[in-house]
Amino acid sequence: MASEMPQRSGRAGLVAAVVVVVVALGLALTSVFAGGAIVNDLGLAGGQKTAWKNGTPQKAPPAVLAAMDAQAPVPTQGGVASALQPLLSVPQLGPHITASVVDVSTGQTIYSSEPDAAMTPASTTKLVTAAAALAARGPAYRIETRVVAGAQPGEVVLVAGGDPTLAVFPTSYYPGAARIDDLAKQVKEALGGQAPTRVTYDVSIYTGSGTGPGWDADATTGGSGAVMTPIMTEGGRQKQQKYSQRYPKPDLQAAQAFASALGVPANAVAAGNAPSGAKELGKVQSAPMARMVEFMLQESDNVLADALARQVALAKSQPASFEGGAAATKSVLEGLGLPVTGYGLVDGSGFSRNDKLSPALLTAVLAMAARADRGDLHTIFSGLPVAAYSGTLATRFLKADQGGSAAGLVRAKTGTLTGVNSLAGVVVDADGRTLAFAFMADQTTNADQAVVALDRVAAALAACGCH
């Protein structure tokens, strides 16, 4: 399977504890950054962190813990190896697992096992996509969807810009999304008393296939993804649910939804191209790139991830396709000075079994995002799910024998495909040191057992003084 559908379980009695200790990581990271303003931008202190659940922002707790000592000792390589190697060698993780652990403040490698190996990353790919999108477009960038006058009387042209989040539900699935009905209202006002009779939709900004190479057969039908088109409503969802079925032609459906808002019948909607220099009748903008990245990481949203990879392509003057997004992402990573040995992405979501990344690249991305001079990347931290509290980690780290001691202390991106399990993020160890980690197993046979095994490794790192 190509999805990361969480297993639902009760967590009564745990959340109160988690919402206190979750602040520890945010305040530990405070010592990494220069000044409170940066921390506020990160959303890591003062209750600014946003947790998302099924498209709804959940208010986080206020800061209640003291910041860590900036002189907290760095764990030794031998100490970390002694703590992690037995847990990384368990049969639940299969015969092949790679690892990288880095001290966030210094960039020093604390532990590694085949750190440059080309591994199937699954959804940990989204960390790389997030970094590339933020670096290429900037945190404040918004994707525009425009409408222009058509060549024929009564014709209006909906010009796709690559925004998959356009809202049609009463409450949009994506926070801050632009609304189709708002766009239609603008067009009606621009036309005055003239009633539109035809809607053309221009999707020429994208090229190539709408499904990625190496995607599983259920990638666009199982509720975790959609055929990639440059205009969609609600990520192609038919219902306001995370794993809702998606429309088989999301661009056509979006155009028909826009036509309906204008009072134009569905049979008067067709694909086409906008005339050169046509008069603009209206436009709307997506939420800022920083917010889209945050939501994409929290909820592991595959459609949003692949849409953002195409924004990287457009920013780097590459074709807005799977191939163009992958090439542009590599170019941005190289420009940032990140290690691309083992890089072989073919999509931005991690859906593809053909994707390859190294654990060293993942920890390098996390360490760079913590630098005071990389404010454009700080949203990566506020977007990471928190153990036993938010996003794709909300139902993990819940029990003592499943890494529960690290509840609230681990922020990480999960990755799951059949036979592949990965976890990459940041953790505060027992001495208050902030560490970035990536653990990647590509020959697992039981996903549930592999998930628990990875959580135990992360919990051991959180408990480690390791001198």
Short mmCIF file of C-alpha atoms in Angstrom, two decimals:
data_model
loop_
_atom_site.label_atom_id
_atom_site.label_comp_id
_atom_site.label_asym_id
_atom_site.label_seq_id
_atom_site.Cartn_x
_atom_site.Cartn_y
_atom_site.Cartn_z
CA MET A 1 0.00 0.00 0.00
CA ALA A 2 1.05 3.59 -0.61
CA SER A 3 -0.76 5.27 2.26
CA GLU A 4 0.01 6.24 5.85
CA MET A 5 -3.43 5.74 7.37
CA PRO A 6 -2.99 5.90 11.16
CA GLN A 7 -4.30 3.22 13.46
CA ARG A 8 -6.82 4.86 15.78
CA SER A 9 -6.56 4.17 19.48
CA GLY A 10 -7.65 5.87 22.68
CA ARG A 11 -5.34 8.29 24.41
CA ALA A 12 -7.39 9.38 27.41
CA GLY A 13 -5.22 10.46 30.30
CA LEU A 14 -2.14 10.93 28.15
CA VAL A 15 -2.81 14.19 26.34
CA ALA A 16 -2.60 16.30 29.49
CA ALA A 17 0.91 15.04 30.12
CA VAL A 18 1.94 15.30 26.50
CA VAL A 19 0.87 18.92 26.10
CA VAL A 20 3.25 19.82 28.91
CA VAL A 21 6.31 17.89 27.76
CA VAL A 22 5.77 18.77 24.09
CA VAL A 23 7.01 22.25 24.90
CA ALA A 24 10.37 20.84 25.98
CA LEU A 25 11.49 20.32 22.42
CA GLY A 26 10.37 23.77 21.36
CA LEU A 27 12.22 25.40 24.23
CA ALA A 28 15.28 23.25 23.70
CA LEU A 29 15.40 24.46 20.13
CA THR A 30 15.17 28.00 21.48
CA SER A 31 18.82 27.79 22.45
CA VAL A 32 19.74 26.93 18.86
CA PHE A 33 18.26 30.10 17.41
CA ALA A 34 19.32 33.70 17.89
CA GLY A 35 16.55 35.55 19.67
CA GLY A 36 12.88 35.23 20.58
CA ALA A 37 11.61 36.67 17.30
CA ILE A 38 12.96 33.69 15.40
CA VAL A 39 11.42 31.28 17.88
CA ASN A 40 8.04 32.95 17.44
CA ASP A 41 8.38 32.65 13.68
CA LEU A 42 9.11 28.97 14.15
CA GLY A 43 6.04 28.51 16.27
CA LEU A 44 8.03 26.62 18.87
CA ALA A 45 7.42 28.68 21.98
CA GLY A 46 4.76 30.75 23.68
CA GLY A 47 1.98 28.48 22.47
CA GLN A 48 2.53 29.40 18.82
CA LYS A 49 2.94 25.88 17.47
CA THR A 50 0.01 24.76 15.34
CA ALA A 51 -1.17 21.16 15.45
CA TRP A 52 -3.48 20.11 12.63
CA LYS A 53 -6.19 17.46 12.80
CA ASN A 54 -8.29 16.71 9.70
CA GLY A 55 -7.72 20.21 8.41
CA THR A 56 -8.49 21.99 11.69
CA PRO A 57 -5.82 23.89 13.64
CA GLN A 58 -5.56 22.68 17.22
CA LYS A 59 -4.40 25.21 19.80
CA ALA A 60 -1.18 24.18 21.50
CA PRO A 61 -0.35 24.63 25.19
CA PRO A 62 1.55 27.64 26.54
CA ALA A 63 5.24 27.34 27.36
CA VAL A 64 5.74 26.16 30.93
CA LEU A 65 9.26 24.74 31.01
CA ALA A 66 12.57 26.57 31.33
CA ALA A 67 14.84 26.70 28.29
CA MET A 68 17.66 24.20 28.22
CA ASP A 69 21.21 25.00 29.25
CA ALA A 70 23.10 26.12 26.16
CA GLN A 71 26.10 24.25 27.55
CA ALA A 72 24.32 20.88 27.62
CA PRO A 73 26.89 18.15 26.89
CA VAL A 74 27.04 16.53 23.46
CA PRO A 75 26.54 12.74 23.67
CA THR A 76 29.50 10.61 22.71
CA GLN A 77 29.52 8.47 19.60
CA GLY A 78 30.24 5.35 21.62
CA GLY A 79 27.46 6.08 24.10
CA VAL A 80 24.85 6.61 21.39
CA ALA A 81 25.99 3.49 19.53
CA SER A 82 25.60 1.40 22.70
CA ALA A 83 22.08 2.72 23.21
CA LEU A 84 20.83 2.44 19.64
CA GLN A 85 22.52 -0.51 17.97
CA PRO A 86 20.66 -3.25 19.90
CA LEU A 87 17.34 -1.61 19.04
CA LEU A 88 18.26 -1.10 15.40
CA SER A 89 19.20 -4.77 15.11
CA VAL A 90 15.82 -6.22 16.12
CA PRO A 91 14.15 -8.54 13.56
CA GLN A 92 11.08 -6.29 13.36
CA LEU A 93 13.16 -3.80 11.33
CA GLY A 94 14.32 -6.43 8.87
CA PRO A 95 17.82 -7.19 7.64
CA HIS A 96 18.65 -3.71 6.33
CA ILE A 97 18.33 -0.43 8.24
CA THR A 98 20.38 2.72 7.88
CA ALA A 99 20.76 5.57 10.35
CA SER A 100 22.09 9.06 10.92
CA VAL A 101 22.12 11.06 14.16
CA VAL A 102 23.46 14.62 14.18
CA ASP A 103 23.88 17.26 16.88
CA VAL A 104 21.64 20.09 15.66
CA SER A 105 23.68 22.91 17.15
CA THR A 106 27.08 21.89 15.75
CA GLY A 107 26.20 19.63 12.83
CA GLN A 108 28.48 16.97 14.31
CA THR A 109 27.62 13.36 13.40
CA ILE A 110 26.95 11.44 16.60
CA TYR A 111 25.99 8.09 15.09
CA SER A 112 25.67 6.65 11.60
CA SER A 113 25.16 3.40 9.75
CA GLU A 114 25.39 3.56 5.97
CA PRO A 115 24.49 7.27 6.14
CA ASP A 116 24.93 7.83 2.40
CA ALA A 117 22.98 4.75 1.29
CA ALA A 118 20.25 5.30 -1.31
CA MET A 119 17.12 4.19 0.53
CA THR A 120 13.42 4.19 -0.32
CA PRO A 121 12.29 7.03 1.97
CA ALA A 122 8.47 6.84 1.73
CA SER A 123 6.95 9.99 3.22
CA THR A 124 10.14 11.23 4.87
CA THR A 125 10.64 12.53 1.31
CA LYS A 126 8.38 15.41 2.37
CA LEU A 127 11.18 16.88 4.51
CA VAL A 128 13.25 17.38 1.38
CA THR A 129 10.28 18.72 -0.58
CA ALA A 130 9.54 21.15 2.26
CA ALA A 131 13.11 22.47 2.33
CA ALA A 132 13.24 22.87 -1.45
CA ALA A 133 9.85 24.61 -1.66
CA LEU A 134 10.66 27.04 1.15
CA ALA A 135 14.10 27.83 -0.26
CA ALA A 136 12.92 28.18 -3.87
CA ARG A 137 9.69 30.11 -3.36
CA GLY A 138 10.13 31.66 0.08
CA PRO A 139 7.81 31.26 3.08
CA ALA A 140 5.50 34.11 2.05
CA TYR A 141 4.87 32.95 -1.53
CA ARG A 142 1.25 32.31 -2.50
CA ILE A 143 0.00 30.37 -5.53
CA GLU A 144 -2.38 32.37 -7.71
CA THR A 145 -5.44 31.12 -9.54
CA ARG A 146 -6.69 33.60 -12.13
CA VAL A 147 -9.67 34.13 -14.41
CA VAL A 148 -9.37 36.05 -17.68
CA ALA A 149 -11.74 36.95 -20.47
CA GLY A 150 -12.04 34.34 -23.21
CA ALA A 151 -11.75 34.82 -26.94
CA GLN A 152 -15.49 34.41 -27.48
CA PRO A 153 -18.34 36.53 -26.05
CA GLY A 154 -19.54 35.11 -22.73
CA GLU A 155 -16.43 32.94 -22.31
CA VAL A 156 -14.27 33.13 -19.20
CA VAL A 157 -11.03 31.21 -18.75
CA LEU A 158 -9.98 29.69 -15.43
CA VAL A 159 -6.17 29.75 -15.45
CA ALA A 160 -4.62 27.13 -13.14
CA GLY A 161 -1.54 28.13 -11.18
CA GLY A 162 -0.88 24.87 -9.37
CA ASP A 163 -3.00 25.34 -6.23
CA PRO A 164 -4.58 22.04 -5.11
CA THR A 165 -6.24 23.56 -2.04
CA LEU A 166 -9.06 25.67 -3.52
CA ALA A 167 -12.05 25.47 -1.19
CA VAL A 168 -15.62 24.43 -1.95
CA PHE A 169 -16.60 22.81 1.35
CA PRO A 170 -18.38 25.09 3.85
CA THR A 171 -15.23 24.84 5.97
CA SER A 172 -12.21 24.24 3.80
CA TYR A 173 -10.08 21.18 4.46
CA TYR A 174 -6.91 23.24 4.03
CA PRO A 175 -6.53 26.14 6.50
CA GLY A 176 -6.39 29.52 4.80
CA ALA A 177 -7.30 28.19 1.36
CA ALA A 178 -8.75 30.48 -1.31
CA ARG A 179 -12.40 29.86 -2.16
CA ILE A 180 -13.94 29.09 -5.54
CA ASP A 181 -17.06 31.09 -4.68
CA ASP A 182 -14.94 34.16 -3.87
CA LEU A 183 -13.31 33.88 -7.28
CA ALA A 184 -16.70 33.57 -8.97
CA LYS A 185 -17.94 36.65 -7.11
CA GLN A 186 -15.00 38.67 -8.41
CA VAL A 187 -15.70 37.56 -11.97
CA LYS A 188 -19.38 38.45 -11.74
CA GLU A 189 -18.50 41.91 -10.49
CA ALA A 190 -15.92 42.40 -13.25
CA LEU A 191 -18.46 41.38 -15.92
CA GLY A 192 -21.11 43.73 -14.61
CA GLY A 193 -24.46 42.76 -16.04
CA GLN A 194 -23.01 40.36 -18.63
CA ALA A 195 -23.78 36.74 -17.74
CA PRO A 196 -21.01 34.24 -18.57
CA THR A 197 -22.09 31.36 -20.77
CA ARG A 198 -18.97 29.22 -21.05
CA VAL A 199 -16.00 28.27 -18.83
CA THR A 200 -12.71 27.21 -20.31
CA TYR A 201 -10.02 25.88 -17.97
CA ASP A 202 -6.36 26.29 -18.83
CA VAL A 203 -4.11 23.66 -17.23
CA SER A 204 -1.11 24.19 -19.48
CA ILE A 205 1.15 25.11 -16.55
CA TYR A 206 1.65 21.37 -15.85
CA THR A 207 3.17 18.88 -18.26
CA GLY A 208 3.51 15.11 -18.30
CA SER A 209 1.63 12.40 -16.45
CA GLY A 210 -0.67 13.04 -13.52
CA THR A 211 0.49 9.86 -11.79
CA GLY A 212 4.03 9.33 -10.62
CA PRO A 213 6.45 6.62 -11.71
CA GLY A 214 6.51 3.72 -9.30
CA TRP A 215 3.23 4.59 -7.60
CA ASP A 216 1.18 1.70 -6.24
CA ALA A 217 -2.07 0.90 -8.00
CA ASP A 218 -4.12 2.37 -5.15
CA ALA A 219 -2.22 5.68 -5.02
CA THR A 220 -5.05 7.70 -6.58
CA THR A 221 -7.99 5.52 -5.53
CA GLY A 222 -7.23 4.57 -1.92
CA GLY A 223 -7.89 7.97 -0.40
CA SER A 224 -4.27 9.00 0.15
CA GLY A 225 -3.62 10.79 -3.13
CA ALA A 226 -5.01 12.01 -6.43
CA VAL A 227 -4.17 12.41 -10.07
CA MET A 228 -1.99 15.52 -10.09
CA THR A 229 -3.60 18.40 -11.95
CA PRO A 230 -2.73 22.11 -11.60
CA ILE A 231 -6.13 23.04 -10.25
CA MET A 232 -8.13 21.11 -7.67
CA THR A 233 -10.64 21.72 -4.95
CA GLU A 234 -9.85 20.35 -1.49
CA GLY A 235 -6.98 18.22 -2.83
CA GLY A 236 -9.41 16.45 -5.14
CA ARG A 237 -11.48 15.17 -2.22
CA GLN A 238 -15.11 14.26 -2.71
CA LYS A 239 -15.82 14.62 1.03
CA GLN A 240 -14.30 16.60 3.86
CA GLN A 241 -12.27 13.71 5.21
CA LYS A 242 -8.54 13.13 5.15
CA TYR A 243 -8.81 9.80 3.36
CA SER A 244 -11.82 10.66 1.20
CA GLN A 245 -12.05 9.25 -2.29
CA ARG A 246 -10.71 11.68 -4.90
CA TYR A 247 -12.23 12.79 -8.18
CA PRO A 248 -10.76 10.93 -11.17
CA LYS A 249 -10.37 14.26 -13.04
CA PRO A 250 -9.75 16.88 -10.35
CA ASP A 251 -9.18 19.71 -12.83
CA LEU A 252 -12.49 19.12 -14.61
CA GLN A 253 -14.32 18.90 -11.30
CA ALA A 254 -12.74 22.18 -10.12
CA ALA A 255 -13.74 23.91 -13.34
CA GLN A 256 -17.28 22.61 -13.03
CA ALA A 257 -17.46 23.81 -9.42
CA PHE A 258 -16.35 27.25 -10.59
CA ALA A 259 -18.89 27.17 -13.43
CA SER A 260 -21.65 26.24 -10.98
CA ALA A 261 -20.75 29.22 -8.81
CA LEU A 262 -21.10 31.39 -11.92
CA GLY A 263 -24.40 29.82 -12.96
CA VAL A 264 -22.85 28.14 -16.01
CA PRO A 265 -23.97 24.54 -16.73
CA ALA A 266 -21.47 21.69 -16.51
CA ASN A 267 -21.85 20.90 -20.22
CA ALA A 268 -20.47 24.38 -21.01
CA VAL A 269 -17.09 23.57 -19.44
CA ALA A 270 -14.10 22.49 -21.53
CA ALA A 271 -10.31 22.51 -21.46
CA GLY A 272 -8.49 25.11 -23.51
CA ASN A 273 -5.93 27.91 -23.44
CA ALA A 274 -6.22 31.49 -22.24
CA PRO A 275 -5.81 34.12 -24.98
CA SER A 276 -2.54 36.02 -24.85
CA GLY A 277 -2.90 39.34 -23.05
CA ALA A 278 -6.50 38.65 -22.00
CA LYS A 279 -8.14 40.96 -19.47
CA GLU A 280 -8.01 39.67 -15.91
CA LEU A 281 -11.43 39.25 -14.31
CA GLY A 282 -10.39 37.96 -10.91
CA LYS A 283 -7.77 36.10 -8.92
CA VAL A 284 -7.33 34.38 -5.57
CA GLN A 285 -4.24 33.26 -3.68
CA SER A 286 -3.41 30.21 -1.63
CA ALA A 287 -2.24 30.28 1.95
CA PRO A 288 1.45 31.26 2.26
CA MET A 289 4.02 28.62 1.37
CA ALA A 290 5.05 28.35 5.03
CA ARG A 291 1.54 27.34 6.09
CA MET A 292 1.14 24.87 3.23
CA VAL A 293 4.46 23.25 4.13
CA GLU A 294 3.46 23.06 7.79
CA PHE A 295 0.17 21.35 6.98
CA MET A 296 1.81 19.04 4.43
CA LEU A 297 4.27 17.76 7.03
CA GLN A 298 1.76 17.50 9.89
CA GLU A 299 -0.77 15.49 7.91
CA SER A 300 1.62 13.87 5.40
CA ASP A 301 -0.52 15.26 2.59
CA ASN A 302 0.67 13.62 -0.63
CA VAL A 303 -1.23 15.84 -3.05
CA LEU A 304 0.09 18.99 -1.45
CA ALA A 305 3.63 17.59 -1.44
CA ASP A 306 3.62 16.83 -5.16
CA ALA A 307 2.04 20.22 -5.90
CA LEU A 308 4.82 21.96 -3.95
CA ALA A 309 7.48 19.97 -5.79
CA ARG A 310 6.07 21.42 -9.02
CA GLN A 311 6.35 24.89 -7.52
CA VAL A 312 10.05 24.18 -7.05
CA ALA A 313 10.20 23.24 -10.73
CA LEU A 314 8.48 26.47 -11.78
CA ALA A 315 10.78 28.53 -9.58
CA LYS A 316 13.83 26.91 -11.22
CA SER A 317 12.45 27.23 -14.78
CA GLN A 318 11.94 23.49 -15.09
CA PRO A 319 8.84 21.78 -16.54
CA ALA A 320 6.11 21.46 -13.91
CA SER A 321 6.10 17.68 -14.02
CA PHE A 322 7.28 14.83 -11.82
CA GLU A 323 10.59 14.82 -13.66
CA GLY A 324 10.95 18.58 -13.51
CA GLY A 325 10.11 18.71 -9.81
CA ALA A 326 12.67 16.03 -8.97
CA ALA A 327 15.42 17.71 -11.02
CA ALA A 328 14.65 21.15 -9.59
CA THR A 329 14.59 19.82 -6.03
CA LYS A 330 18.05 18.31 -6.49
CA SER A 331 19.28 21.61 -7.91
CA VAL A 332 17.99 23.53 -4.88
CA LEU A 333 19.55 21.03 -2.46
CA GLU A 334 22.90 21.33 -4.23
CA GLY A 335 22.62 25.11 -4.05
CA LEU A 336 22.08 24.85 -0.30
CA GLY A 337 25.21 22.76 0.02
CA LEU A 338 23.33 19.69 1.24
CA PRO A 339 24.67 16.18 0.52
CA VAL A 340 22.90 14.70 -2.50
CA THR A 341 24.79 11.39 -2.58
CA GLY A 342 22.10 8.74 -2.86
CA TYR A 343 19.53 11.25 -4.18
CA GLY A 344 17.10 9.74 -6.66
CA LEU A 345 13.65 11.25 -6.10
CA VAL A 346 11.00 10.84 -8.78
CA ASP A 347 8.16 12.59 -6.91
CA GLY A 348 7.73 15.03 -4.05
CA SER A 349 5.51 12.95 -1.80
CA GLY A 350 7.40 9.69 -1.32
CA PHE A 351 4.56 7.71 -2.88
CA SER A 352 6.93 6.13 -5.38
CA ARG A 353 8.91 3.00 -4.70
CA ASN A 354 11.50 4.37 -7.12
CA ASP A 355 12.37 7.25 -4.77
CA LYS A 356 15.82 7.20 -3.17
CA LEU A 357 17.27 9.37 -0.40
CA SER A 358 20.02 8.95 2.16
CA PRO A 359 19.58 9.30 5.94
CA ALA A 360 22.48 11.78 5.91
CA LEU A 361 20.51 14.09 3.59
CA LEU A 362 17.49 14.01 5.90
CA THR A 363 19.50 14.92 9.01
CA ALA A 364 21.39 17.58 7.05
CA VAL A 365 18.07 19.18 6.05
CA LEU A 366 16.92 19.21 9.68
CA ALA A 367 20.20 20.63 10.95
CA MET A 368 20.18 23.38 8.30
CA ALA A 369 16.58 24.27 9.14
CA ALA A 370 17.73 24.94 12.71
CA ARG A 371 20.30 27.53 11.70
CA ALA A 372 19.59 31.13 12.70
CA ASP A 373 20.47 32.31 9.19
CA ARG A 374 17.91 29.98 7.55
CA GLY A 375 14.69 31.57 8.74
CA ASP A 376 13.11 30.55 5.45
CA LEU A 377 13.30 26.90 6.58
CA HIS A 378 12.09 27.25 10.17
CA THR A 379 8.53 26.18 9.34
CA ILE A 380 9.86 22.64 8.95
CA PHE A 381 10.03 22.40 12.75
CA SER A 382 6.55 23.72 13.46
CA GLY A 383 5.26 21.34 10.80
CA LEU A 384 6.77 18.19 12.25
CA PRO A 385 4.24 15.96 14.05
CA VAL A 386 4.77 15.61 17.81
CA ALA A 387 4.93 12.19 19.45
CA ALA A 388 1.56 11.12 20.92
CA TYR A 389 0.12 14.57 20.24
CA SER A 390 -0.31 15.71 16.64
CA GLY A 391 -0.39 14.77 12.99
CA THR A 392 0.82 11.35 11.95
CA LEU A 393 2.37 10.76 15.37
CA ALA A 394 -0.87 11.37 17.28
CA THR A 395 -1.47 7.64 17.69
CA ARG A 396 2.16 6.65 18.27
CA PHE A 397 4.36 6.71 21.42
CA LEU A 398 1.21 6.07 23.48
CA LYS A 399 2.33 3.08 25.59
CA ALA A 400 5.33 2.54 27.80
CA ASP A 401 6.51 -0.46 25.76
CA GLN A 402 6.07 1.47 22.51
CA GLY A 403 8.33 4.44 23.17
CA GLY A 404 5.83 6.20 25.44
CA SER A 405 8.57 7.76 27.53
CA ALA A 406 9.33 10.03 24.56
CA ALA A 407 5.77 11.35 24.19
CA GLY A 408 6.03 15.07 23.47
CA LEU A 409 9.82 14.94 23.19
CA VAL A 410 10.05 13.74 19.59
CA ARG A 411 9.06 15.71 16.50
CA ALA A 412 9.35 13.57 13.40
CA LYS A 413 8.16 12.81 9.89
CA THR A 414 6.94 9.28 9.37
CA GLY A 415 7.34 7.17 6.25
CA THR A 416 5.38 4.04 5.38
CA LEU A 417 5.07 1.87 2.28
CA THR A 418 4.60 -1.87 2.22
CA GLY A 419 8.00 -3.21 3.25
CA VAL A 420 9.37 0.26 4.01
CA ASN A 421 9.35 2.12 7.34
CA SER A 422 11.24 5.30 8.16
CA LEU A 423 11.30 8.00 10.81
CA ALA A 424 13.23 11.29 10.67
CA GLY A 425 13.06 14.26 12.98
CA VAL A 426 14.45 15.93 16.09
CA VAL A 427 14.56 14.97 19.73
CA VAL A 428 15.79 16.47 22.99
CA ASP A 429 17.97 13.99 24.89
CA ALA A 430 18.13 13.55 28.66
CA ASP A 431 20.82 16.24 28.97
CA GLY A 432 18.79 18.74 26.98
CA ARG A 433 20.77 18.39 23.74
CA THR A 434 18.76 18.66 20.51
CA LEU A 435 19.57 15.91 18.01
CA ALA A 436 18.40 15.28 14.45
CA PHE A 437 17.90 11.66 13.43
CA ALA A 438 16.87 9.52 10.47
CA PHE A 439 16.21 5.78 10.63
CA MET A 440 15.27 3.99 7.39
CA ALA A 441 14.38 0.29 6.96
CA ASP A 442 13.54 -1.04 3.51
CA GLN A 443 12.92 -4.76 4.09
CA THR A 444 10.30 -4.91 6.82
CA THR A 445 7.59 -7.57 6.84
CA ASN A 446 5.18 -6.30 9.50
CA ALA A 447 4.45 -2.57 9.38
CA ASP A 448 2.90 -2.36 12.86
CA GLN A 449 5.86 -4.06 14.48
CA ALA A 450 8.33 -1.96 12.50
CA VAL A 451 6.62 1.26 13.57
CA VAL A 452 6.88 0.30 17.24
CA ALA A 453 10.52 -0.69 16.78
CA LEU A 454 11.37 2.70 15.25
CA ASP A 455 9.54 4.53 18.01
CA ARG A 456 11.58 2.63 20.59
CA VAL A 457 14.78 3.74 18.88
CA ALA A 458 13.67 7.38 18.97
CA ALA A 459 12.65 6.99 22.62
CA ALA A 460 16.05 5.55 23.46
CA LEU A 461 17.69 8.56 21.85
CA ALA A 462 15.46 10.86 23.93
CA ALA A 463 16.43 9.01 27.12
CA CYS A 464 20.11 8.99 26.24
CA GLY A 465 22.68 10.99 28.16
CA CYS A 466 25.16 8.67 26.47
CA HIS A 467 28.55 9.84 27.65
#
